[in-house]
């Protein structure tokens, strides 16, 4: 990827809520083609959202505006970075797109296909770009894509992804005592914010397929060159964490996929707990083609750091050469310039939502389910 034109005026960006995670507004701010102008959210939001928004705004020396409509109507900006609770992603992104603003939005795009469809329509009708945050520019993924495109494995026949994420999610399954109330989802997410394990932020409980499934499914989309997942069969369980069991959402799942072009796909995903793995987790992609096969470890390249007196909770494995966030911001800038397409646009993310929706239905019914794909 060639760098964008640094001599151009930076794109002015408004941040629409920053209560889920702040990594993608930070990545946008760190890129020389972008400049943050404000944070905005609705006055009616609860106190904890205002606290997070205000802290981010103060850190970057920009105003915090408590009315999204007014901010979009009066502030001169070119794009927005959207990172509220997952159920509000499309709502805020649509408001921006209808103002003719480009959108970069946190994952997952939504938990409902209807909300995704509304955003896809707004983006198309207003001629703006939309990038959904992903991990497709990790070094291992870049090399995997090159291996497929170069024909090293021949024509792709099968793809499998393990996405076991070694983060905790509160008390282990089975620790709730008789008579204790079930764990309230949002309270647990707010508690988890301090250590970054609050992936499913929002009032509605979200399992790992909904929270993290976009990552491995985006790998499948990338490595199959956008081939549609046509049918799925899935199994889910609340196996590791009490919060997931109490809220009847998965922390472990497997999905088998029939993919356009005769490709067979499969996915295993889980939030397996910090004690289950010495690294970030078992995250690997396996490719089988007509002329060969490949196994890609998502964490590579990495180094392990050990030293005398090292705290037990110190993370010993460190990724190196990881420019994913910078390259995503670069991709967004180039998309706005009209030079390339978003590496994960809202239509592709909408179809990933449809895969997750079909998988959850399959797990509930015990039957294979056709995916409600959308072509344009």
Coordinates of C-alpha atoms in Angstrom, one line a residue:
X1 CA 0.0 0.0 0.0
X2 CA 1.4 3.3 -1.0
X3 CA 1.1 6.1 1.5
X4 CA -1.6 8.7 0.9
X5 CA -0.7 12.3 0.0
X6 CA 0.5 13.9 3.2
X7 CA 0.4 17.4 1.7
X8 CA -3.4 17.4 1.6
X9 CA -5.4 19.1 4.3
X10 CA -6.3 16.5 7.0
X11 CA -9.8 15.2 7.1
X12 CA -11.8 16.7 10.0
X13 CA -13.3 14.0 12.1
X14 CA -16.0 14.0 14.7
X15 CA -16.1 11.2 17.3
X16 CA -19.7 10.0 17.9
X17 CA -19.6 8.4 21.3
X18 CA -16.5 6.7 22.5
X19 CA -17.9 4.4 25.2
X20 CA -17.2 0.9 23.8
X21 CA -13.5 1.0 22.9
X22 CA -11.3 3.9 22.0
X23 CA -8.7 2.1 19.8
X24 CA -10.2 3.1 16.5
X25 CA -10.7 6.9 17.3
X26 CA -7.1 6.8 18.6
X27 CA -5.9 5.2 15.4
X28 CA -7.7 7.8 13.3
X29 CA -6.2 10.6 15.5
X30 CA -2.7 9.1 15.1
X31 CA -2.8 9.2 11.3
X32 CA -1.6 12.4 9.6
X33 CA -4.5 12.5 7.2
X34 CA -7.0 13.0 10.0
X35 CA -7.7 15.5 12.8
X36 CA -10.2 15.0 15.6
X37 CA -12.6 18.0 16.1
X38 CA -15.1 17.0 18.8
X39 CA -16.8 14.2 20.7
X40 CA -20.6 14.1 20.6
X41 CA -23.3 12.0 22.2
X42 CA -26.9 12.5 23.4
X43 CA -27.7 14.3 26.6
X44 CA -30.1 11.4 27.5
X45 CA -27.3 8.9 27.8
X46 CA -26.4 7.5 31.3
X47 CA -23.7 9.1 33.4
X48 CA -21.1 6.5 32.7
X49 CA -21.2 7.2 29.0
X50 CA -20.7 11.0 29.6
X51 CA -17.8 10.2 31.9
X52 CA -16.0 8.2 29.2
X53 CA -16.8 10.7 26.4
X54 CA -15.6 13.6 28.5
X55 CA -12.3 11.9 29.5
X56 CA -11.5 11.2 25.8
X57 CA -12.4 14.7 24.7
X58 CA -10.3 16.2 27.5
X59 CA -7.3 14.0 26.6
X60 CA -7.4 15.2 23.0
X61 CA -8.2 18.8 23.8
X62 CA -11.5 18.9 21.9
X63 CA -15.0 19.8 23.0
X64 CA -17.6 17.3 24.2
X65 CA -21.0 18.2 22.7
X66 CA -24.1 16.6 24.2
X67 CA -26.3 16.7 21.1
X68 CA -25.4 14.6 18.0
X69 CA -27.8 16.3 15.7
X70 CA -26.5 19.8 16.6
X71 CA -22.9 18.6 16.3
X72 CA -23.4 17.2 12.9
X73 CA -25.4 20.2 11.8
X74 CA -23.0 23.0 12.9
X75 CA -19.5 21.6 13.0
X76 CA -17.5 21.5 9.8
X77 CA -16.2 17.9 9.5
X78 CA -15.6 15.4 6.7
X79 CA -16.0 12.1 8.6
X80 CA -17.0 10.5 11.9
X81 CA -15.6 7.7 14.0
X82 CA -18.4 5.8 15.7
X83 CA -17.9 3.7 18.8
X84 CA -20.9 3.6 21.1
X85 CA -22.6 0.5 22.5
X86 CA -23.0 -2.1 19.7
X87 CA -26.7 -1.6 19.4
X88 CA -26.2 2.1 18.6
X89 CA -23.5 1.6 15.9
X90 CA -25.8 1.8 12.9
X91 CA -28.1 4.5 14.5
X92 CA -25.2 7.0 14.8
X93 CA -23.5 6.0 11.6
X94 CA -26.8 6.5 9.6
X95 CA -27.2 10.0 11.0
X96 CA -23.7 10.9 9.8
X97 CA -24.1 9.2 6.4
X98 CA -27.3 11.2 5.8
X99 CA -25.3 14.3 6.4
X100 CA -22.9 13.3 3.6
X101 CA -20.1 12.3 6.1
X102 CA -17.8 9.3 5.7
X103 CA -18.0 6.8 8.4
X104 CA -15.5 4.5 10.3
X105 CA -17.4 2.4 12.8
X106 CA -16.4 -0.1 15.5
X107 CA -17.3 -3.8 15.2
X108 CA -19.7 -5.5 15.1
X109 CA -21.7 -3.4 12.7
X110 CA -24.9 -4.4 14.4
X111 CA -26.7 -7.4 16.0
X112 CA -29.6 -7.0 13.5
X113 CA -29.6 -7.4 9.8
X114 CA -32.3 -4.7 9.5
X115 CA -30.1 -2.1 11.1
X116 CA -27.2 -3.0 8.8
X117 CA -29.4 -2.8 5.8
X118 CA -30.5 0.7 6.7
X119 CA -26.8 1.8 7.0
X120 CA -25.9 0.2 3.7
X121 CA -28.8 2.1 2.1
X122 CA -27.7 5.4 3.7
X123 CA -24.1 5.0 2.6
X124 CA -25.0 4.1 -1.0
X125 CA -27.7 6.8 -1.3
X126 CA -25.4 9.6 0.0
X127 CA -22.2 8.5 -1.8
X128 CA -20.0 8.2 1.2
X129 CA -17.4 5.6 2.3
X130 CA -17.9 3.3 5.3
X131 CA -15.1 1.3 6.9
X132 CA -15.9 -1.3 9.7
X133 CA -12.9 -1.8 12.1
X134 CA -11.2 -5.2 11.6
X135 CA -7.9 -7.0 11.8
X136 CA -7.3 -7.7 8.2
X137 CA -4.0 -5.7 8.0
X138 CA -2.2 -7.9 10.6
X139 CA 1.1 -9.1 9.1
X140 CA -0.1 -12.7 9.1
X141 CA -3.3 -11.8 7.2
X142 CA -1.4 -9.8 4.6
X143 CA 0.9 -12.7 4.0
X144 CA -2.0 -15.2 3.9
X145 CA -3.8 -13.0 1.3
X146 CA -0.6 -12.9 -0.8
X147 CA -0.3 -16.7 -0.6
X148 CA -3.8 -17.2 -1.9
X149 CA -3.6 -14.5 -4.6
X150 CA -0.2 -15.7 -5.9
X151 CA -1.6 -19.2 -6.4
X152 CA 0.8 -20.9 -4.0
X153 CA -1.9 -23.2 -2.7
X154 CA -3.8 -23.4 -5.9
X155 CA -7.5 -22.8 -6.0
X156 CA -8.9 -22.5 -2.5
X157 CA -11.0 -25.5 -1.5
X158 CA -11.4 -25.1 2.3
X159 CA -10.7 -22.6 5.1
X160 CA -10.8 -23.1 8.8
X161 CA -10.3 -20.5 11.5
X162 CA -9.7 -21.1 15.2
X163 CA -10.4 -17.9 17.2
X164 CA -10.0 -18.8 20.8
X165 CA -9.5 -15.5 22.7
X166 CA -7.8 -15.9 26.2
X167 CA -9.6 -13.2 28.1
X168 CA -11.7 -13.6 31.2
X169 CA -15.3 -12.5 31.5
X170 CA -15.9 -12.4 35.2
X171 CA -16.4 -15.4 37.5
X172 CA -16.0 -18.9 36.0
X173 CA -19.0 -21.0 35.3
X174 CA -20.3 -22.7 38.4
X175 CA -19.2 -20.2 40.9
X176 CA -22.6 -18.5 41.5
X177 CA -23.9 -19.8 44.8
X178 CA -27.5 -20.9 45.3
X179 CA -29.7 -17.9 45.9
X180 CA -27.3 -15.4 44.4
X181 CA -28.9 -13.2 41.7
X182 CA -27.7 -13.8 38.1
X183 CA -25.0 -11.5 36.8
X184 CA -26.4 -8.4 35.2
X185 CA -24.8 -8.0 31.8
X186 CA -24.1 -4.3 31.6
X187 CA -22.9 -4.1 35.2
X188 CA -20.4 -6.8 34.3
X189 CA -19.2 -4.9 31.2
X190 CA -18.7 -1.7 33.1
X191 CA -16.7 -3.5 35.7
X192 CA -14.6 -5.2 33.0
X193 CA -13.7 -1.9 31.3
X194 CA -10.7 -1.4 33.5
X195 CA -8.9 -4.4 32.0
X196 CA -10.3 -4.1 28.5
X197 CA -12.4 -7.3 28.6
X198 CA -15.7 -5.5 28.0
X199 CA -16.2 -6.6 24.4
X200 CA -20.0 -6.8 24.6
X201 CA -20.7 -3.3 25.9
X202 CA -24.4 -2.5 25.8
X203 CA -27.8 -3.2 27.5
X204 CA -28.4 -6.3 25.4
X205 CA -26.2 -9.4 26.2
X206 CA -23.9 -10.5 23.4
X207 CA -22.2 -13.8 22.9
X208 CA -18.8 -14.3 21.4
X209 CA -20.2 -15.0 17.9
X210 CA -21.8 -11.6 17.9
X211 CA -18.9 -9.7 19.6
X212 CA -15.8 -11.3 18.0
X213 CA -17.2 -13.3 15.1
X214 CA -16.7 -10.4 12.8
X215 CA -12.9 -10.9 13.0
X216 CA -12.6 -14.5 11.8
X217 CA -15.5 -14.1 9.3
X218 CA -13.7 -11.0 7.9
X219 CA -10.7 -13.3 7.4
X220 CA -12.9 -15.7 5.5
X221 CA -14.3 -12.8 3.4
X222 CA -10.7 -11.5 2.7
X223 CA -9.2 -14.8 1.8
X224 CA -12.1 -16.0 -0.4
X225 CA -12.2 -12.6 -2.2
X226 CA -15.7 -11.8 -0.9
X227 CA -17.3 -15.2 -1.7
X228 CA -20.7 -15.4 -0.1
X229 CA -21.3 -17.7 2.8
X230 CA -24.5 -19.5 1.6
X231 CA -25.5 -21.9 4.4
X232 CA -24.3 -22.6 8.0
X233 CA -24.6 -25.2 10.7
X234 CA -23.6 -24.2 14.2
X235 CA -23.4 -25.3 17.8
X236 CA -23.0 -22.9 20.8
X237 CA -22.5 -23.2 24.5
X238 CA -22.0 -21.2 27.7
X239 CA -19.0 -23.2 28.8
X240 CA -16.5 -21.0 30.6
X241 CA -18.1 -17.9 32.2
X242 CA -21.0 -17.4 34.6
X243 CA -22.0 -14.1 33.0
X244 CA -22.6 -15.7 29.7
X245 CA -24.6 -18.6 31.2
X246 CA -26.7 -16.2 33.3
X247 CA -27.5 -14.2 30.2
X248 CA -28.0 -17.1 27.9
X249 CA -25.3 -16.2 25.4
X250 CA -22.4 -18.2 24.0
X251 CA -18.8 -18.0 25.0
X252 CA -18.0 -21.0 22.8
X253 CA -19.2 -21.9 19.3
X254 CA -18.5 -23.8 16.1
X255 CA -19.8 -23.0 12.7
X256 CA -19.6 -25.0 9.4
X257 CA -20.1 -23.0 6.3
X258 CA -20.9 -23.7 2.6
X259 CA -19.3 -20.9 0.7
X260 CA -19.9 -19.7 -2.8
X261 CA -17.7 -21.4 -5.4
X262 CA -17.7 -24.8 -3.7
X263 CA -15.5 -23.7 -0.8
X264 CA -16.0 -25.4 2.6
X265 CA -15.5 -23.2 5.6
X266 CA -15.4 -23.7 9.4
X267 CA -14.9 -21.6 12.5
X268 CA -14.3 -22.3 16.1
X269 CA -14.6 -19.3 18.5
X270 CA -14.5 -18.8 22.2
X271 CA -13.6 -16.6 25.1
X272 CA -11.7 -19.2 26.9
X273 CA -10.3 -17.4 29.9
X274 CA -6.8 -16.1 30.7
X275 CA -5.7 -19.3 32.4
X276 CA -6.5 -21.4 29.3
X277 CA -3.7 -20.2 27.1
X278 CA -0.2 -18.6 27.7
X279 CA -0.7 -16.2 24.8
X280 CA -3.5 -14.0 23.5
X281 CA -5.2 -17.3 22.5
X282 CA -5.2 -20.0 19.8
X283 CA -5.9 -17.9 16.7
X284 CA -4.9 -19.7 13.5
X285 CA -6.1 -19.9 9.9
X286 CA -5.9 -23.1 7.9
X287 CA -6.1 -23.1 4.1
X288 CA -6.4 -26.1 1.8
X289 CA -6.1 -25.6 -2.0
X290 CA -5.8 -27.7 -5.0
X291 CA -2.0 -27.4 -5.0
X292 CA -1.1 -27.1 -1.3
X293 CA -2.0 -26.1 2.2
X294 CA -1.0 -23.4 4.7
X295 CA -1.4 -22.8 8.4
X296 CA -1.2 -19.1 9.5
X297 CA -0.8 -18.0 13.1
X298 CA -2.4 -14.7 13.5
X299 CA -0.1 -13.6 16.4
X300 CA 3.1 -13.9 14.4
X301 CA 5.6 -12.3 14.3
X302 CA 5.9 -12.0 18.1
X303 CA 8.5 -12.1 20.8
X304 CA 8.3 -13.4 24.4
X305 CA 9.7 -11.2 27.2
X306 CA 10.7 -12.7 30.5
X307 CA 12.7 -11.0 33.2
X308 CA 13.5 -11.3 36.9
X309 CA 10.8 -10.2 39.2
X310 CA 8.2 -10.1 36.4
X311 CA 4.6 -9.7 37.8
X312 CA 2.4 -12.8 37.3
X313 CA -0.2 -10.8 35.3
X314 CA 2.4 -9.2 33.0
X315 CA 1.7 -10.2 29.4
X316 CA 4.8 -12.0 28.2
X317 CA 4.0 -12.3 24.5
X318 CA 4.3 -9.1 22.4
X319 CA 3.3 -8.7 18.8
X320 CA 5.8 -6.9 16.6
X321 CA 5.5 -5.3 13.2
X322 CA 1.8 -4.9 13.9
X323 CA 0.6 -1.8 11.9
X324 CA -3.0 -2.9 11.6
X325 CA -4.6 0.2 13.1
X326 CA -2.4 2.5 11.1
X327 CA -3.1 0.7 7.9
X328 CA -6.8 0.7 8.5
X329 CA -6.7 4.5 8.9
X330 CA -4.6 4.6 5.7
X331 CA -7.2 2.5 3.9
X332 CA -10.0 4.8 5.2
X333 CA -8.1 7.9 3.9
X334 CA -7.5 6.3 0.5
X335 CA -11.2 5.2 0.3
X336 CA -12.3 8.9 0.9
X337 CA -9.8 9.9 -1.8
X338 CA -11.5 7.5 -4.2
X339 CA -8.3 5.4 -4.6
X340 CA -9.4 2.1 -3.1
X341 CA -12.3 0.3 -1.5
X342 CA -12.6 -0.1 2.3
X343 CA -10.9 -3.4 3.3
X344 CA -14.2 -4.2 5.2
X345 CA -17.1 -2.1 4.0
X346 CA -20.5 -2.0 5.5
X347 CA -22.0 -4.3 2.9
X348 CA -19.5 -7.1 3.7
X349 CA -20.0 -6.4 7.4
X350 CA -23.8 -6.6 6.9
X351 CA -23.4 -10.0 5.3
X352 CA -21.1 -11.1 8.2
X353 CA -24.0 -10.1 10.5
X354 CA -26.3 -12.3 8.4
X355 CA -23.9 -15.2 8.9
X356 CA -23.8 -14.7 12.6
X357 CA -27.6 -14.4 12.7
X358 CA -28.0 -17.7 10.7
X359 CA -25.5 -19.4 12.9
X360 CA -27.4 -18.5 16.1
X361 CA -30.6 -19.7 14.5
X362 CA -28.9 -22.9 13.6
X363 CA -27.6 -23.4 17.1
X364 CA -31.1 -22.8 18.4
X365 CA -33.0 -25.1 16.0
X366 CA -30.4 -27.8 15.4
X367 CA -30.8 -27.4 11.6
X368 CA -28.6 -25.9 8.9
X369 CA -29.8 -22.4 7.9
X370 CA -29.4 -20.4 4.7
X371 CA -27.7 -17.0 5.0
X372 CA -29.6 -13.9 4.0
X373 CA -26.9 -12.4 1.8
X374 CA -27.2 -9.1 0.1
X375 CA -25.4 -8.4 -3.2
X376 CA -25.6 -4.6 -3.4

